[in-house]
mmCIF file of C-alpha atoms in Angstrom:
data_model
loop_
_atom_site.group_PDB
_atom_site.id
_atom_site.type_symbol
_atom_site.label_atom_id
_atom_site.label_comp_id
_atom_site.label_asym_id
_atom_site.label_seq_id
_atom_site.Cartn_x
_atom_site.Cartn_y
_atom_site.Cartn_z
ATOM 1 C CA MET A 1315 73.674 110.479 25.988
ATOM 2 C CA LEU A 1316 71.931 107.656 27.893
ATOM 3 C CA ALA A 1317 73.163 104.637 25.935
ATOM 4 C CA TYR A 1318 75.763 103.633 28.531
ATOM 5 C CA GLU A 1319 73.387 104.291 31.411
ATOM 6 C CA LYS A 1320 70.743 102.083 29.766
ATOM 7 C CA GLN A 1321 73.268 99.256 29.476
ATOM 8 C CA MET A 1322 73.911 99.517 33.215
ATOM 9 C CA TRP A 1323 70.206 99.685 34.059
ATOM 10 C CA GLU A 1324 69.538 96.579 31.927
ATOM 11 C CA GLN A 1325 72.201 94.744 33.937
ATOM 12 C CA GLY A 1326 70.387 95.614 37.150
ATOM 13 C CA PHE A 1327 72.467 98.617 38.239
ATOM 14 C CA SER A 1328 70.044 101.353 39.313
ATOM 15 C CA LEU A 1329 72.402 103.869 40.899
ATOM 16 C CA VAL A 1330 74.843 104.844 38.153
ATOM 17 C CA ALA A 1331 77.435 107.495 38.997
ATOM 18 C CA GLY A 1332 79.220 109.519 36.341
ATOM 19 C CA ILE A 1333 82.792 110.625 37.161
ATOM 20 C CA ASP A 1334 84.945 113.306 35.548
ATOM 21 C CA GLU A 1335 87.774 115.699 36.441
ATOM 22 C CA VAL A 1336 88.812 119.200 35.411
ATOM 23 C CA GLY A 1337 92.156 120.961 35.561
ATOM 24 C CA ARG A 1338 94.511 118.169 34.530
ATOM 25 C CA GLY A 1339 96.183 120.294 31.841
ATOM 26 C CA CYS A 1340 96.475 123.537 33.821
ATOM 27 C CA LEU A 1341 99.658 125.278 34.882
ATOM 28 C CA PHE A 1342 98.015 126.614 38.031
ATOM 29 C CA GLY A 1343 95.842 125.399 40.867
ATOM 30 C CA ASP A 1344 94.102 122.309 42.154
ATOM 31 C CA VAL A 1345 92.573 119.485 40.148
ATOM 32 C CA VAL A 1346 88.850 118.974 40.776
ATOM 33 C CA ALA A 1347 86.681 115.910 40.185
ATOM 34 C CA ALA A 1348 82.975 115.293 40.569
ATOM 35 C CA ALA A 1349 80.700 112.270 40.883
ATOM 36 C CA VAL A 1350 76.999 112.550 40.051
ATOM 37 C CA ILE A 1351 74.143 110.067 40.431
ATOM 38 C CA LEU A 1352 71.073 111.109 38.445
ATOM 39 C CA PRO A 1353 67.675 109.416 38.845
ATOM 40 C CA LYS A 1354 67.110 106.353 36.657
ATOM 41 C CA GLY A 1355 65.515 107.465 33.384
ATOM 42 C CA TYR A 1356 66.029 111.163 34.087
ATOM 43 C CA VAL A 1357 66.854 113.287 31.030
ATOM 44 C CA LEU A 1358 68.794 116.492 31.566
ATOM 45 C CA GLU A 1359 68.082 118.702 28.559
ATOM 46 C CA GLY A 1360 71.075 120.434 27.000
ATOM 47 C CA VAL A 1361 73.724 118.509 28.925
ATOM 48 C CA ASN A 1362 77.056 118.023 27.137
ATOM 49 C CA ASP A 1363 80.802 118.099 27.670
ATOM 50 C CA SER A 1364 81.294 121.156 29.896
ATOM 51 C CA LYS A 1365 83.971 122.582 27.568
ATOM 52 C CA LYS A 1366 81.404 122.827 24.775
ATOM 53 C CA LEU A 1367 78.912 124.847 26.816
ATOM 54 C CA SER A 1368 78.810 128.577 27.471
ATOM 55 C CA GLU A 1369 79.491 129.768 30.999
ATOM 56 C CA LYS A 1370 75.850 130.800 31.347
ATOM 57 C CA LYS A 1371 74.630 127.372 30.220
ATOM 58 C CA ARG A 1372 77.063 125.591 32.553
ATOM 59 C CA ASP A 1373 75.911 127.665 35.506
ATOM 60 C CA TYR A 1374 72.270 126.899 34.694
ATOM 61 C CA LEU A 1375 72.919 123.170 34.364
ATOM 62 C CA TYR A 1376 75.055 123.195 37.516
ATOM 63 C CA GLU A 1377 72.033 124.393 39.510
ATOM 64 C CA GLN A 1378 69.745 121.870 37.769
ATOM 65 C CA ILE A 1379 72.096 118.998 38.539
ATOM 66 C CA ARG A 1380 72.453 120.070 42.164
ATOM 67 C CA LEU A 1381 68.666 120.214 42.404
ATOM 68 C CA GLU A 1382 67.768 116.999 40.580
ATOM 69 C CA ALA A 1383 70.654 114.623 41.305
ATOM 70 C CA LEU A 1384 70.259 111.889 43.887
ATOM 71 C CA ALA A 1385 73.803 112.613 45.051
ATOM 72 C CA VAL A 1386 76.760 114.818 44.113
ATOM 73 C CA GLY A 1387 80.330 114.410 45.360
ATOM 74 C CA VAL A 1388 83.334 116.658 44.753
ATOM 75 C CA GLY A 1389 87.006 115.822 45.215
ATOM 76 C CA ILE A 1390 89.844 118.358 45.243
ATOM 77 C CA VAL A 1391 93.592 117.651 45.214
ATOM 78 C CA ASP A 1392 95.868 120.621 45.807
ATOM 79 C CA VAL A 1393 99.081 121.668 44.096
ATOM 80 C CA ALA A 1394 101.361 120.209 46.774
ATOM 81 C CA HIS A 1395 99.861 116.757 46.224
ATOM 82 C CA ILE A 1396 99.956 117.161 42.446
ATOM 83 C CA GLU A 1397 103.678 117.898 42.698
ATOM 84 C CA ALA A 1398 104.230 114.951 45.033
ATOM 85 C CA ILE A 1399 102.355 112.206 43.168
ATOM 86 C CA ASN A 1400 102.044 113.602 39.585
ATOM 87 C CA ILE A 1401 98.940 114.926 37.877
ATOM 88 C CA LYS A 1402 97.606 111.574 36.630
ATOM 89 C CA GLN A 1403 97.587 110.095 40.119
ATOM 90 C CA ALA A 1404 96.239 113.365 41.546
ATOM 91 C CA ALA A 1405 93.328 113.290 39.094
ATOM 92 C CA ARG A 1406 92.593 109.697 40.068
ATOM 93 C CA LEU A 1407 92.738 110.619 43.746
ATOM 94 C CA ALA A 1408 90.299 113.501 43.187
ATOM 95 C CA MET A 1409 87.938 111.073 41.446
ATOM 96 C CA LYS A 1410 88.174 108.647 44.355
ATOM 97 C CA GLN A 1411 87.442 111.468 46.797
ATOM 98 C CA ALA A 1412 84.429 112.526 44.723
ATOM 99 C CA VAL A 1413 82.971 109.004 44.859
ATOM 100 C CA GLU A 1414 83.603 108.808 48.591
ATOM 101 C CA GLN A 1415 81.795 112.138 49.079
ATOM 102 C CA LEU A 1416 78.567 110.748 47.600
ATOM 103 C CA LYS A 1417 75.873 110.377 50.262
ATOM 104 C CA ILE A 1418 74.512 107.356 48.397
ATOM 105 C CA THR A 1419 76.753 104.445 47.431
ATOM 106 C CA PRO A 1420 76.470 103.886 43.670
ATOM 107 C CA ASP A 1421 75.999 100.455 42.115
ATOM 108 C CA CYS A 1422 78.485 101.221 39.346
ATOM 109 C CA LEU A 1423 80.572 103.988 37.816
ATOM 110 C CA LEU A 1424 80.878 105.464 34.346
ATOM 111 C CA VAL A 1425 84.254 107.202 34.205
ATOM 112 C CA ASP A 1426 85.737 109.554 31.648
ATOM 113 C CA ALA A 1427 88.722 107.559 30.317
ATOM 114 C CA GLU A 1428 90.043 106.572 33.748
ATOM 115 C CA LYS A 1429 89.864 103.959 36.491
ATOM 116 C CA VAL A 1430 88.857 104.954 40.004
ATOM 117 C CA ASP A 1431 90.503 103.202 42.935
ATOM 118 C CA VAL A 1432 87.298 101.987 44.574
ATOM 119 C CA ASP A 1433 85.753 98.544 44.802
ATOM 120 C CA LEU A 1434 82.852 99.201 42.458
ATOM 121 C CA GLU A 1435 81.870 97.973 39.002
ATOM 122 C CA GLN A 1436 83.079 100.611 36.546
ATOM 123 C CA THR A 1437 83.405 101.363 32.858
ATOM 124 C CA ALA A 1438 85.966 103.767 31.394
ATOM 125 C CA ILE A 1439 84.607 105.644 28.366
ATOM 126 C CA ILE A 1440 86.844 107.578 25.981
ATOM 127 C CA HIS A 1441 85.346 111.059 25.495
ATOM 128 C CA GLY A 1442 82.758 110.011 28.044
ATOM 129 C CA ASP A 1443 81.754 113.611 28.796
ATOM 130 C CA ALA A 1444 80.335 113.808 25.246
ATOM 131 C CA LEU A 1445 78.752 110.326 25.274
ATOM 132 C CA SER A 1446 77.262 109.819 28.746
ATOM 133 C CA GLN A 1447 74.790 112.113 30.491
ATOM 134 C CA SER A 1448 76.105 111.081 33.905
ATOM 135 C CA ILE A 1449 79.727 111.847 33.011
ATOM 136 C CA ALA A 1450 78.713 115.107 31.332
ATOM 137 C CA ALA A 1451 76.859 116.126 34.494
ATOM 138 C CA ALA A 1452 79.989 115.365 36.548
ATOM 139 C CA SER A 1453 82.054 117.388 34.078
ATOM 140 C CA ILE A 1454 79.773 120.388 34.587
ATOM 141 C CA ILE A 1455 79.899 120.150 38.383
ATOM 142 C CA ALA A 1456 83.704 119.862 38.344
ATOM 143 C CA LYS A 1457 84.163 122.655 35.782
ATOM 144 C CA VAL A 1458 81.907 125.177 37.528
ATOM 145 C CA THR A 1459 83.422 124.334 40.919
ATOM 146 C CA ARG A 1460 86.961 124.874 39.650
ATOM 147 C CA ASP A 1461 86.068 128.005 37.656
ATOM 148 C CA ARG A 1462 84.672 129.582 40.811
ATOM 149 C CA MET A 1463 87.878 128.672 42.629
ATOM 150 C CA CYS A 1464 89.799 130.424 39.830
ATOM 151 C CA VAL A 1465 87.814 133.612 40.449
ATOM 152 C CA GLU A 1466 88.880 133.482 44.098
ATOM 153 C CA TRP A 1467 92.493 132.814 43.102
ATOM 154 C CA ASP A 1468 92.290 135.776 40.749
ATOM 155 C CA ASP A 1469 91.684 138.019 43.764
ATOM 156 C CA GLN A 1470 94.929 136.702 45.285
ATOM 157 C CA TYR A 1471 96.985 136.952 42.109
ATOM 158 C CA PRO A 1472 95.292 139.533 39.849
ATOM 159 C CA GLU A 1473 98.296 139.933 37.530
ATOM 160 C CA TYR A 1474 97.856 136.512 35.925
ATOM 161 C CA GLY A 1475 94.288 136.715 34.580
ATOM 162 C CA LEU A 1476 93.219 133.464 36.248
ATOM 163 C CA ALA A 1477 89.509 134.313 36.143
ATOM 164 C CA ILE A 1478 89.753 134.423 32.346
ATOM 165 C CA HIS A 1479 92.031 131.540 31.329
ATOM 166 C CA LYS A 1480 91.402 129.379 34.433
ATOM 167 C CA GLY A 1481 95.070 128.449 34.761
ATOM 168 C CA TYR A 1482 95.584 127.045 31.278
ATOM 169 C CA ALA A 1483 98.692 127.873 29.248
ATOM 170 C CA THR A 1484 97.328 130.796 27.221
ATOM 171 C CA LYS A 1485 99.693 133.359 25.738
ATOM 172 C CA HIS A 1486 98.672 135.930 28.358
ATOM 173 C CA HIS A 1487 99.316 133.444 31.171
ATOM 174 C CA ARG A 1488 102.729 132.532 29.756
ATOM 175 C CA ASP A 1489 103.625 136.209 29.309
ATOM 176 C CA MET A 1490 102.664 136.966 32.915
ATOM 177 C CA LEU A 1491 104.710 134.010 34.127
ATOM 178 C CA LEU A 1492 107.703 135.414 32.321
ATOM 179 C CA ARG A 1493 107.119 138.865 33.789
ATOM 180 C CA TYR A 1494 106.261 137.954 37.391
ATOM 181 C CA GLY A 1495 107.463 134.377 37.823
ATOM 182 C CA PRO A 1496 105.411 131.533 39.341
ATOM 183 C CA THR A 1497 103.196 131.869 42.416
ATOM 184 C CA PRO A 1498 103.040 129.228 45.183
ATOM 185 C CA LEU A 1499 99.962 127.788 43.426
ATOM 186 C CA HIS A 1500 101.666 127.254 40.083
ATOM 187 C CA ARG A 1501 102.561 123.654 39.295
ATOM 188 C CA LYS A 1502 106.341 123.816 39.208
ATOM 189 C CA LEU A 1503 106.813 120.581 37.276
ATOM 190 C CA PHE A 1504 104.363 121.791 34.639
ATOM 191 C CA ILE A 1505 105.842 125.221 34.125
ATOM 192 C CA ARG A 1506 109.520 124.235 34.135
ATOM 193 C CA LYS A 1507 109.543 123.497 30.409
ATOM 194 C CA VAL A 1508 107.171 126.378 29.702
ATOM 195 C CA MET A 1509 109.409 128.854 31.510
ATOM 196 C CA ALA A 1510 112.521 127.507 29.785
ATOM 197 C CA GLN A 1511 110.914 127.903 26.363
ATOM 198 C CA LEU A 1512 109.637 131.378 27.233
ATOM 199 C CA GLU A 1513 113.128 132.460 28.247
ATOM 200 C CA ILE A 1514 114.553 131.060 24.993
ATOM 201 C CA ASN A 1515 111.899 132.887 22.980
ATOM 202 C CA GLU A 1516 112.568 136.152 24.798
ATOM 203 C CA ALA A 1517 116.325 135.822 24.221
ATOM 204 C CA GLU A 1518 115.752 135.144 20.529
ATOM 205 C CA GLN A 1519 113.506 138.192 20.243
ATOM 206 C CA GLN A 1520 116.114 140.350 21.976
ATOM 207 C CA ASN A 1521 118.818 139.074 19.609
ATOM 208 C CA GLU A 1522 116.625 139.761 16.593
ATOM 209 C CA GLN A 1523 115.953 143.266 17.816
ATOM 210 C CA LEU A 1524 119.667 143.847 18.444
ATOM 211 C CA GLU A 1525 120.475 142.705 14.900
ATOM 212 C CA LEU A 1526 117.824 145.101 13.527
ATOM 213 C CA ASP A 1527 119.260 147.955 15.577
ATOM 214 C CA LEU A 1528 122.724 147.276 14.143
ATOM 215 C CA ILE A 1529 121.529 147.367 10.560
#
């Protein structure tokens, strides 16, 4: 998990920031990015792609990263901006915000499969959250931050189960969308096709039931 960091250190870059985002594929809520600078040579035991960790492990590592990191920055782009500029650009903007929130200016960036719009040396790494400790740490910060936002959103919209599925397109979430319709925090461009397919599926089920009733 330190191979990419070691390459940067050998090139003379001491302050390496890992960058990642969470929430790109959700139907609901903001996209969140994080930037993390860990001390040179520091090894964070158990760190990995946040999606592969249990909630308990993520929460533990979140506190460790906050405690041990030289700097942590978080960027958040809301639904209105996602709708206005599209999710790819919104994710990039959140990453830029996260870098700008760092209290220490990094020498270079390791980014999970993206390019950040800042004037810094950077390397995009496919599946970086599973290959780079710095990116994995950023993934954990972003994931825990957004998950906690989902718990707050769940208090506002308890019907949708946001604290459980975190805004992703689970069957329960899709069923609740069909029953209650979208909230102001649903991404309208995302759910348009989902809602259309749900309505088609419901109509087909009603037709099938009507045919059975006629038999």
